mmCIF file of C-alpha atoms in Angstrom:
data_model
loop_
_atom_site.group_PDB
_atom_site.id
_atom_site.type_symbol
_atom_site.label_atom_id
_atom_site.label_comp_id
_atom_site.label_asym_id
_atom_site.label_seq_id
_atom_site.Cartn_x
_atom_site.Cartn_y
_atom_site.Cartn_z
ATOM 1 C CA UNK A 1 78.564 145.341 88.743
ATOM 2 C CA UNK A 2 80.448 144.343 91.869
ATOM 3 C CA UNK A 3 77.160 143.773 93.695
ATOM 4 C CA UNK A 4 76.450 140.870 91.358
ATOM 5 C CA UNK A 5 79.589 138.976 92.502
ATOM 6 C CA UNK A 6 78.686 136.626 95.331
ATOM 7 C CA UNK A 7 80.653 137.150 98.555
ATOM 8 C CA UNK A 8 83.030 134.343 99.522
ATOM 9 C CA UNK A 9 82.993 133.777 103.229
ATOM 10 C CA UNK A 10 86.271 132.519 104.635
ATOM 11 C CA UNK A 11 86.020 131.206 108.193
ATOM 12 C CA UNK A 12 88.255 132.890 110.683
ATOM 13 C CA UNK A 13 89.245 129.585 112.192
ATOM 14 C CA UNK A 14 90.247 125.996 111.278
ATOM 15 C CA UNK A 15 87.137 123.875 111.210
ATOM 16 C CA UNK A 16 87.205 120.449 112.789
ATOM 17 C CA UNK A 17 86.240 117.468 110.591
ATOM 18 C CA UNK A 18 82.576 116.584 110.649
ATOM 19 C CA UNK A 19 83.406 112.946 111.407
ATOM 20 C CA UNK A 20 86.368 110.721 112.131
ATOM 21 C CA UNK A 21 84.785 107.291 111.508
ATOM 22 C CA UNK A 22 83.294 105.861 108.362
ATOM 23 C CA UNK A 23 81.444 102.556 108.149
ATOM 24 C CA UNK A 24 82.128 100.325 105.186
ATOM 25 C CA UNK A 25 80.141 97.076 104.978
ATOM 26 C CA UNK A 26 79.447 97.436 108.675
ATOM 27 C CA UNK A 27 83.114 97.878 109.612
ATOM 28 C CA UNK A 28 84.310 101.105 111.199
ATOM 29 C CA UNK A 29 87.151 102.820 109.288
ATOM 30 C CA UNK A 30 88.749 105.255 111.669
ATOM 31 C CA UNK A 31 90.705 108.303 110.540
ATOM 32 C CA UNK A 32 92.980 108.008 113.555
ATOM 33 C CA UNK A 33 94.093 104.495 112.538
ATOM 34 C CA UNK A 34 94.513 105.581 108.924
ATOM 35 C CA UNK A 35 96.789 108.432 110.003
ATOM 36 C CA UNK A 36 98.923 106.084 112.128
ATOM 37 C CA UNK A 37 99.234 103.605 109.216
ATOM 38 C CA UNK A 38 100.097 106.387 106.812
ATOM 39 C CA UNK A 39 102.801 107.576 109.191
ATOM 40 C CA UNK A 40 104.272 104.104 109.542
ATOM 41 C CA UNK A 41 104.508 103.625 105.775
ATOM 42 C CA UNK A 42 105.897 107.123 105.158
ATOM 43 C CA UNK A 43 108.462 106.762 107.893
ATOM 44 C CA UNK A 44 109.520 103.364 106.611
ATOM 45 C CA UNK A 45 109.794 104.729 103.076
ATOM 46 C CA UNK A 46 112.205 107.516 104.182
ATOM 47 C CA UNK A 47 114.145 105.148 106.443
ATOM 48 C CA UNK A 48 114.602 102.678 103.584
ATOM 49 C CA UNK A 49 115.961 105.322 101.245
ATOM 50 C CA UNK A 50 118.503 106.464 103.849
ATOM 51 C CA UNK A 51 119.562 102.914 104.708
ATOM 52 C CA UNK A 52 120.006 101.849 101.085
ATOM 53 C CA UNK A 53 121.873 105.095 100.302
ATOM 54 C CA UNK A 54 124.506 104.053 102.893
ATOM 55 C CA UNK A 55 124.838 100.596 101.385
ATOM 56 C CA UNK A 56 122.501 98.666 103.608
ATOM 57 C CA UNK A 57 120.210 95.849 102.438
ATOM 58 C CA UNK A 58 116.520 96.735 102.214
ATOM 59 C CA UNK A 59 115.652 93.152 103.156
ATOM 60 C CA UNK A 60 117.706 93.409 106.329
ATOM 61 C CA UNK A 61 116.025 96.688 107.230
ATOM 62 C CA UNK A 62 112.494 95.264 106.692
ATOM 63 C CA UNK A 63 113.373 92.396 109.050
ATOM 64 C CA UNK A 64 114.428 94.919 111.656
ATOM 65 C CA UNK A 65 111.328 97.054 111.214
ATOM 66 C CA UNK A 66 109.233 93.880 111.555
ATOM 67 C CA UNK A 67 110.363 93.936 115.203
ATOM 68 C CA UNK A 68 110.552 97.682 115.804
ATOM 69 C CA UNK A 69 107.103 98.689 114.599
ATOM 70 C CA UNK A 70 104.989 96.314 116.710
ATOM 71 C CA UNK A 71 107.191 97.049 119.692
ATOM 72 C CA UNK A 72 106.633 100.770 119.147
ATOM 73 C CA UNK A 73 102.863 100.506 118.876
ATOM 74 C CA UNK A 74 102.627 98.426 122.078
ATOM 75 C CA UNK A 75 105.040 100.727 123.876
ATOM 76 C CA UNK A 76 103.097 103.823 122.807
ATOM 77 C CA UNK A 77 99.948 102.479 124.405
ATOM 78 C CA UNK A 78 101.710 101.241 127.513
ATOM 79 C CA UNK A 79 103.277 104.695 128.093
ATOM 80 C CA UNK A 80 99.929 106.423 127.656
ATOM 81 C CA UNK A 81 98.050 104.105 130.006
ATOM 82 C CA UNK A 82 100.871 104.170 132.608
ATOM 83 C CA UNK A 83 101.042 108.001 132.672
ATOM 84 C CA UNK A 84 97.235 108.474 132.567
ATOM 85 C CA UNK A 85 96.159 105.495 134.634
ATOM 86 C CA UNK A 86 93.370 107.430 136.282
ATOM 87 C CA UNK A 87 91.508 107.437 132.943
ATOM 88 C CA UNK A 88 91.227 103.628 132.942
ATOM 89 C CA UNK A 89 91.459 102.412 136.524
ATOM 90 C CA UNK A 90 89.527 103.347 139.649
ATOM 91 C CA UNK A 91 85.912 104.032 140.580
ATOM 92 C CA UNK A 92 83.685 104.539 137.586
ATOM 93 C CA UNK A 93 86.386 103.575 135.109
ATOM 94 C CA UNK A 94 86.539 100.581 132.762
ATOM 95 C CA UNK A 95 90.004 98.928 132.574
ATOM 96 C CA UNK A 96 88.990 97.340 129.233
ATOM 97 C CA UNK A 97 89.158 100.786 127.717
ATOM 98 C CA UNK A 98 92.964 100.611 128.040
ATOM 99 C CA UNK A 99 92.906 98.252 125.059
ATOM 100 C CA UNK A 100 90.809 100.514 122.861
ATOM 101 C CA UNK A 101 93.672 102.024 120.977
ATOM 102 C CA UNK A 102 91.331 103.362 118.223
ATOM 103 C CA UNK A 103 90.005 105.945 120.659
ATOM 104 C CA UNK A 104 93.405 107.616 120.722
ATOM 105 C CA UNK A 105 96.106 107.637 123.336
ATOM 106 C CA UNK A 106 99.561 106.768 122.021
ATOM 107 C CA UNK A 107 102.562 108.165 123.885
ATOM 108 C CA UNK A 108 105.419 109.069 121.567
ATOM 109 C CA UNK A 109 108.039 108.290 124.193
ATOM 110 C CA UNK A 110 106.698 104.833 124.637
ATOM 111 C CA UNK A 111 106.692 104.358 120.863
ATOM 112 C CA UNK A 112 110.263 105.536 120.492
ATOM 113 C CA UNK A 113 111.569 103.696 123.542
ATOM 114 C CA UNK A 114 109.947 100.339 122.747
ATOM 115 C CA UNK A 115 110.645 100.738 119.086
ATOM 116 C CA UNK A 116 114.308 101.233 119.818
ATOM 117 C CA UNK A 117 114.206 98.126 122.021
ATOM 118 C CA UNK A 118 112.643 96.083 119.234
ATOM 119 C CA UNK A 119 115.198 97.303 116.704
ATOM 120 C CA UNK A 120 118.054 96.479 119.156
ATOM 121 C CA UNK A 121 116.833 92.946 119.626
ATOM 122 C CA UNK A 122 116.501 92.452 115.882
ATOM 123 C CA UNK A 123 119.954 93.856 115.263
ATOM 124 C CA UNK A 124 121.435 91.502 117.810
ATOM 125 C CA UNK A 125 119.787 88.521 116.200
ATOM 126 C CA UNK A 126 121.008 89.532 112.722
ATOM 127 C CA UNK A 127 124.434 90.759 113.957
ATOM 128 C CA UNK A 128 123.711 94.158 112.394
ATOM 129 C CA UNK A 129 125.244 97.290 113.913
ATOM 130 C CA UNK A 130 122.594 99.048 115.912
ATOM 131 C CA UNK A 131 123.479 102.775 115.828
ATOM 132 C CA UNK A 132 123.350 103.068 111.992
ATOM 133 C CA UNK A 133 119.784 101.817 112.184
ATOM 134 C CA UNK A 134 118.915 104.612 114.574
ATOM 135 C CA UNK A 135 120.563 107.163 112.301
ATOM 136 C CA UNK A 136 118.661 105.902 109.269
ATOM 137 C CA UNK A 137 115.288 105.979 111.090
ATOM 138 C CA UNK A 138 115.649 109.356 112.846
ATOM 139 C CA UNK A 139 113.959 111.658 110.253
ATOM 140 C CA UNK A 140 111.548 108.851 109.429
ATOM 141 C CA UNK A 141 110.188 108.933 112.978
ATOM 142 C CA UNK A 142 109.577 112.672 112.699
ATOM 143 C CA UNK A 143 107.780 112.189 109.392
ATOM 144 C CA UNK A 144 105.571 109.442 110.935
ATOM 145 C CA UNK A 145 104.671 111.808 113.791
ATOM 146 C CA UNK A 146 103.419 114.428 111.279
ATOM 147 C CA UNK A 147 100.832 112.006 109.941
ATOM 148 C CA UNK A 148 99.995 110.745 113.456
ATOM 149 C CA UNK A 149 99.147 114.203 114.748
ATOM 150 C CA UNK A 150 96.468 114.578 112.136
ATOM 151 C CA UNK A 151 94.815 111.605 113.841
ATOM 152 C CA UNK A 152 94.386 113.864 116.881
ATOM 153 C CA UNK A 153 92.771 116.410 114.583
ATOM 154 C CA UNK A 154 90.147 113.944 113.465
ATOM 155 C CA UNK A 155 89.524 112.910 117.105
ATOM 156 C CA UNK A 156 89.300 116.543 118.205
ATOM 157 C CA UNK A 157 91.766 115.972 120.995
ATOM 158 C CA UNK A 158 95.015 117.289 122.481
ATOM 159 C CA UNK A 159 94.349 120.883 121.544
ATOM 160 C CA UNK A 160 95.622 123.975 123.328
ATOM 161 C CA UNK A 161 94.219 126.929 125.212
ATOM 162 C CA UNK A 162 91.411 129.052 123.825
ATOM 163 C CA UNK A 163 92.418 131.591 121.161
ATOM 164 C CA UNK A 164 90.723 134.002 118.744
ATOM 165 C CA UNK A 165 93.598 133.843 116.257
ATOM 166 C CA UNK A 166 92.623 133.187 112.615
ATOM 167 C CA UNK A 167 94.265 129.744 112.842
ATOM 168 C CA UNK A 168 92.303 128.818 115.945
ATOM 169 C CA UNK A 169 90.814 125.303 115.790
ATOM 170 C CA UNK A 170 87.074 124.923 116.134
ATOM 171 C CA UNK A 171 86.156 122.238 118.647
ATOM 172 C CA UNK A 172 82.624 120.780 118.959
ATOM 173 C CA UNK A 173 81.016 121.275 122.388
ATOM 174 C CA UNK A 174 81.081 117.573 123.083
ATOM 175 C CA UNK A 175 84.902 117.540 122.898
ATOM 176 C CA UNK A 176 85.548 120.603 125.035
ATOM 177 C CA UNK A 177 86.960 119.861 128.480
ATOM 178 C CA UNK A 178 85.299 120.975 131.697
ATOM 179 C CA UNK A 179 85.629 124.706 132.275
ATOM 180 C CA UNK A 180 85.999 125.566 128.577
ATOM 181 C CA UNK A 181 82.470 124.981 127.297
ATOM 182 C CA UNK A 182 81.955 128.700 126.434
ATOM 183 C CA UNK A 183 85.011 128.793 124.139
ATOM 184 C CA UNK A 184 84.718 127.710 120.502
ATOM 185 C CA UNK A 185 88.261 127.887 119.081
ATOM 186 C CA UNK A 186 91.545 126.663 120.571
ATOM 187 C CA UNK A 187 95.234 126.564 119.725
ATOM 188 C CA UNK A 188 95.753 123.707 117.179
ATOM 189 C CA UNK A 189 98.676 122.128 118.976
ATOM 190 C CA UNK A 190 98.414 119.121 116.702
ATOM 191 C CA UNK A 191 99.299 121.477 113.770
ATOM 192 C CA UNK A 192 102.048 123.209 115.732
ATOM 193 C CA UNK A 193 103.700 119.896 116.442
ATOM 194 C CA UNK A 194 103.257 118.642 112.859
ATOM 195 C CA UNK A 195 104.981 121.755 111.513
ATOM 196 C CA UNK A 196 107.720 121.436 114.177
ATOM 197 C CA UNK A 197 108.334 117.826 113.227
ATOM 198 C CA UNK A 198 108.593 118.849 109.588
ATOM 199 C CA UNK A 199 111.372 121.191 110.649
ATOM 200 C CA UNK A 200 113.042 118.421 112.698
ATOM 201 C CA UNK A 201 113.026 116.140 109.714
ATOM 202 C CA UNK A 202 114.459 118.819 107.451
ATOM 203 C CA UNK A 203 117.146 119.740 110.021
ATOM 204 C CA UNK A 204 118.402 116.139 110.249
ATOM 205 C CA UNK A 205 118.533 115.741 106.460
ATOM 206 C CA UNK A 206 120.133 119.172 105.906
ATOM 207 C CA UNK A 207 122.838 118.733 108.571
ATOM 208 C CA UNK A 208 123.474 115.237 107.399
ATOM 209 C CA UNK A 209 124.626 116.577 104.085
ATOM 210 C CA UNK A 210 127.082 118.923 105.722
ATOM 211 C CA UNK A 211 128.449 117.093 108.725
ATOM 212 C CA UNK A 212 128.964 113.478 109.395
ATOM 213 C CA UNK A 213 126.042 112.147 111.448
ATOM 214 C CA UNK A 214 127.145 108.652 112.368
ATOM 215 C CA UNK A 215 127.231 106.552 115.518
ATOM 216 C CA UNK A 216 123.692 107.560 116.561
ATOM 217 C CA UNK A 217 124.132 111.314 116.135
ATOM 218 C CA UNK A 218 121.220 111.706 113.714
ATOM 219 C CA UNK A 219 119.002 110.017 116.251
ATOM 220 C CA UNK A 220 120.282 112.087 119.178
ATOM 221 C CA UNK A 221 119.671 115.201 117.088
ATOM 222 C CA UNK A 222 116.115 114.059 116.453
ATOM 223 C CA UNK A 223 115.457 113.563 120.200
ATOM 224 C CA UNK A 224 116.970 116.896 121.148
ATOM 225 C CA UNK A 225 115.223 118.878 118.421
ATOM 226 C CA UNK A 226 111.830 117.227 119.003
ATOM 227 C CA UNK A 227 112.022 117.745 122.756
ATOM 228 C CA UNK A 228 112.859 121.437 122.332
ATOM 229 C CA UNK A 229 109.556 121.953 120.516
ATOM 230 C CA UNK A 230 107.476 119.469 122.478
ATOM 231 C CA UNK A 231 108.263 121.206 125.793
ATOM 232 C CA UNK A 232 106.619 124.526 124.818
ATOM 233 C CA UNK A 233 103.811 122.928 122.795
ATOM 234 C CA UNK A 234 102.973 120.631 125.659
ATOM 235 C CA UNK A 235 102.593 123.609 127.954
ATOM 236 C CA UNK A 236 99.875 125.009 125.707
ATOM 237 C CA UNK A 237 97.679 121.939 125.986
ATOM 238 C CA UNK A 238 94.709 121.757 128.327
ATOM 239 C CA UNK A 239 93.930 118.058 128.301
ATOM 240 C CA UNK A 240 93.930 116.433 131.757
ATOM 241 C CA UNK A 241 97.349 115.006 132.604
ATOM 242 C CA UNK A 242 99.483 114.356 135.695
ATOM 243 C CA UNK A 243 101.702 117.221 136.941
ATOM 244 C CA UNK A 244 104.926 117.176 138.856
ATOM 245 C CA UNK A 245 106.379 120.262 140.568
ATOM 246 C CA UNK A 246 103.959 122.425 138.669
ATOM 247 C CA UNK A 247 104.817 121.099 135.208
ATOM 248 C CA UNK A 248 103.094 118.571 133.031
ATOM 249 C CA UNK A 249 104.689 115.156 133.091
ATOM 250 C CA UNK A 250 105.588 115.240 129.385
ATOM 251 C CA UNK A 251 107.296 118.617 129.854
ATOM 252 C CA UNK A 252 109.663 117.011 132.378
ATOM 253 C CA UNK A 253 110.137 114.090 130.069
ATOM 254 C CA UNK A 254 111.094 116.443 127.265
ATOM 255 C CA UNK A 255 113.516 118.393 129.440
ATOM 256 C CA UNK A 256 115.301 115.311 130.685
ATOM 257 C CA UNK A 257 115.541 113.686 127.266
ATOM 258 C CA UNK A 258 116.734 116.950 125.701
ATOM 259 C CA UNK A 259 119.659 117.118 128.174
ATOM 260 C CA UNK A 260 120.546 113.443 127.674
ATOM 261 C CA UNK A 261 120.348 113.728 123.872
ATOM 262 C CA UNK A 262 122.601 116.799 123.764
ATOM 263 C CA UNK A 263 125.122 115.104 125.995
ATOM 264 C CA UNK A 264 125.092 111.992 123.814
ATOM 265 C CA UNK A 265 125.496 114.122 120.737
ATOM 266 C CA UNK A 266 128.570 115.891 122.073
ATOM 267 C CA UNK A 267 130.179 112.692 123.328
ATOM 268 C CA UNK A 268 129.537 110.937 120.024
ATOM 269 C CA UNK A 269 131.133 113.812 118.021
ATOM 270 C CA UNK A 270 134.245 113.684 120.258
ATOM 271 C CA UNK A 271 134.729 109.919 120.441
ATOM 272 C CA UNK A 272 133.430 108.800 117.012
ATOM 273 C CA UNK A 273 133.680 111.612 114.507
ATOM 274 C CA UNK A 274 133.229 109.306 111.525
ATOM 275 C CA UNK A 275 130.438 107.110 110.228
ATOM 276 C CA UNK A 276 130.056 103.340 110.251
ATOM 277 C CA UNK A 277 130.413 101.370 106.983
ATOM 278 C CA UNK A 278 127.345 99.228 106.443
ATOM 279 C CA UNK A 279 128.040 98.427 102.769
ATOM 280 C CA UNK A 280 129.486 95.079 103.707
ATOM 281 C CA UNK A 281 128.641 92.398 106.297
ATOM 282 C CA UNK A 282 125.249 91.540 107.750
ATOM 283 C CA UNK A 283 123.863 95.079 107.272
ATOM 284 C CA UNK A 284 124.379 94.623 103.537
ATOM 285 C CA UNK A 285 122.928 91.150 103.549
ATOM 286 C CA UNK A 286 126.334 89.482 103.523
ATOM 287 C CA UNK A 287 127.847 86.916 105.947
ATOM 288 C CA UNK A 288 129.509 88.420 109.000
ATOM 289 C CA UNK A 289 133.347 88.706 108.920
ATOM 290 C CA UNK A 290 134.895 85.478 110.234
ATOM 291 C CA UNK A 291 131.716 83.492 109.749
ATOM 292 C CA UNK A 292 132.404 79.932 108.604
ATOM 293 C CA UNK A 293 131.685 79.294 104.963
ATOM 294 C CA UNK A 294 129.171 76.650 103.975
ATOM 295 C CA UNK A 295 130.924 73.297 103.266
ATOM 296 C CA UNK A 296 130.926 72.131 99.695
ATOM 297 C CA UNK A 297 129.564 68.603 99.230
ATOM 298 C CA UNK A 298 132.091 66.114 97.933
ATOM 299 C CA UNK A 299 129.539 64.783 95.528
ATOM 300 C CA UNK A 300 129.346 68.155 93.819
ATOM 301 C CA UNK A 301 133.127 68.135 93.092
ATOM 302 C CA UNK A 302 133.844 66.395 89.765
ATOM 303 C CA UNK A 303 136.452 63.682 89.715
ATOM 304 C CA UNK A 304 139.675 64.624 87.902
ATOM 305 C CA UNK A 305 140.250 62.853 84.643
ATOM 306 C CA UNK A 306 143.304 62.487 82.381
ATOM 307 C CA UNK A 307 141.392 61.648 79.272
ATOM 308 C CA UNK A 308 140.824 64.254 76.614
ATOM 309 C CA UNK A 309 137.431 64.251 75.064
ATOM 310 C CA UNK A 310 137.471 65.148 71.407
ATOM 311 C CA UNK A 311 134.539 67.072 70.006
ATOM 312 C CA UNK A 312 132.110 65.066 67.951
ATOM 313 C CA UNK A 313 132.417 65.781 64.242
ATOM 314 C CA UNK A 314 129.406 65.084 62.099
ATOM 315 C CA UNK A 315 130.224 62.562 59.436
ATOM 316 C CA UNK A 316 127.716 63.774 56.870
ATOM 317 C CA UNK A 317 129.276 67.168 56.237
ATOM 318 C CA UNK A 318 126.189 69.090 57.479
ATOM 319 C CA UNK A 319 126.571 72.646 58.840
ATOM 320 C CA UNK A 320 124.240 74.834 60.904
#
């Protein structure tokens, strides 16, 4: 009887997608771009919920994100090209490739740094307190990164060392780096980082319900927690990058930012234990305190009168 039941073969690895680009009406639709867009929308959704829950105006937040998101995308590409310049400049390279963002290559530190700059400029223009924006956006950034890492999965890039574990990621021969052509499965570092970011997002939300995370502390916690995971995940990767003192550049970046974020977190807890009120003022879409009120036109003010107007009484005795 059992011999009649067909065997179900479960692969002992994670297969890579058969394609990452689809053509619709002659236009290429790239999975990498879709993952980035999905991350932006998901991150904004979570940020909006947190901002509104604290009393902020969603319209004000959308104006700030209108600055932060483009700044972040440009910064992500600048960071990647600057730290891997040898991929785009020099003999046999094509500098125009530095603009081909759809091929992958977005540095998270450039995205965060420039995104923060864009948010800061927008907050200054609108006279909105800056640190509450960072606290609202912190878990949203981690959520956006989860989606973004699946773009690396579709591109078959940024994987780790060879492994025979059941969760090893199958990589097509065309995407295997030099010296690893004989290996078929590798550590899925994109998945490790996605799971880690899920934990970072949960940590910020969980702690925020038990301790007061104001004055930038939620954002500092995000930076510290993300860096703690990124450092060891980065060490597993085998893609070609620049090294400094025997460590990959992004490992050093993670270590330095981790130390700075922890220091900022401690200082903030000591000096500003509370949380800012954004339920009034520009953050809530209201005029700033002390701002001059709009003058009332004299023509709109009715002239005083001493006459008493009697109501008209119908003279035919009709009633409604």
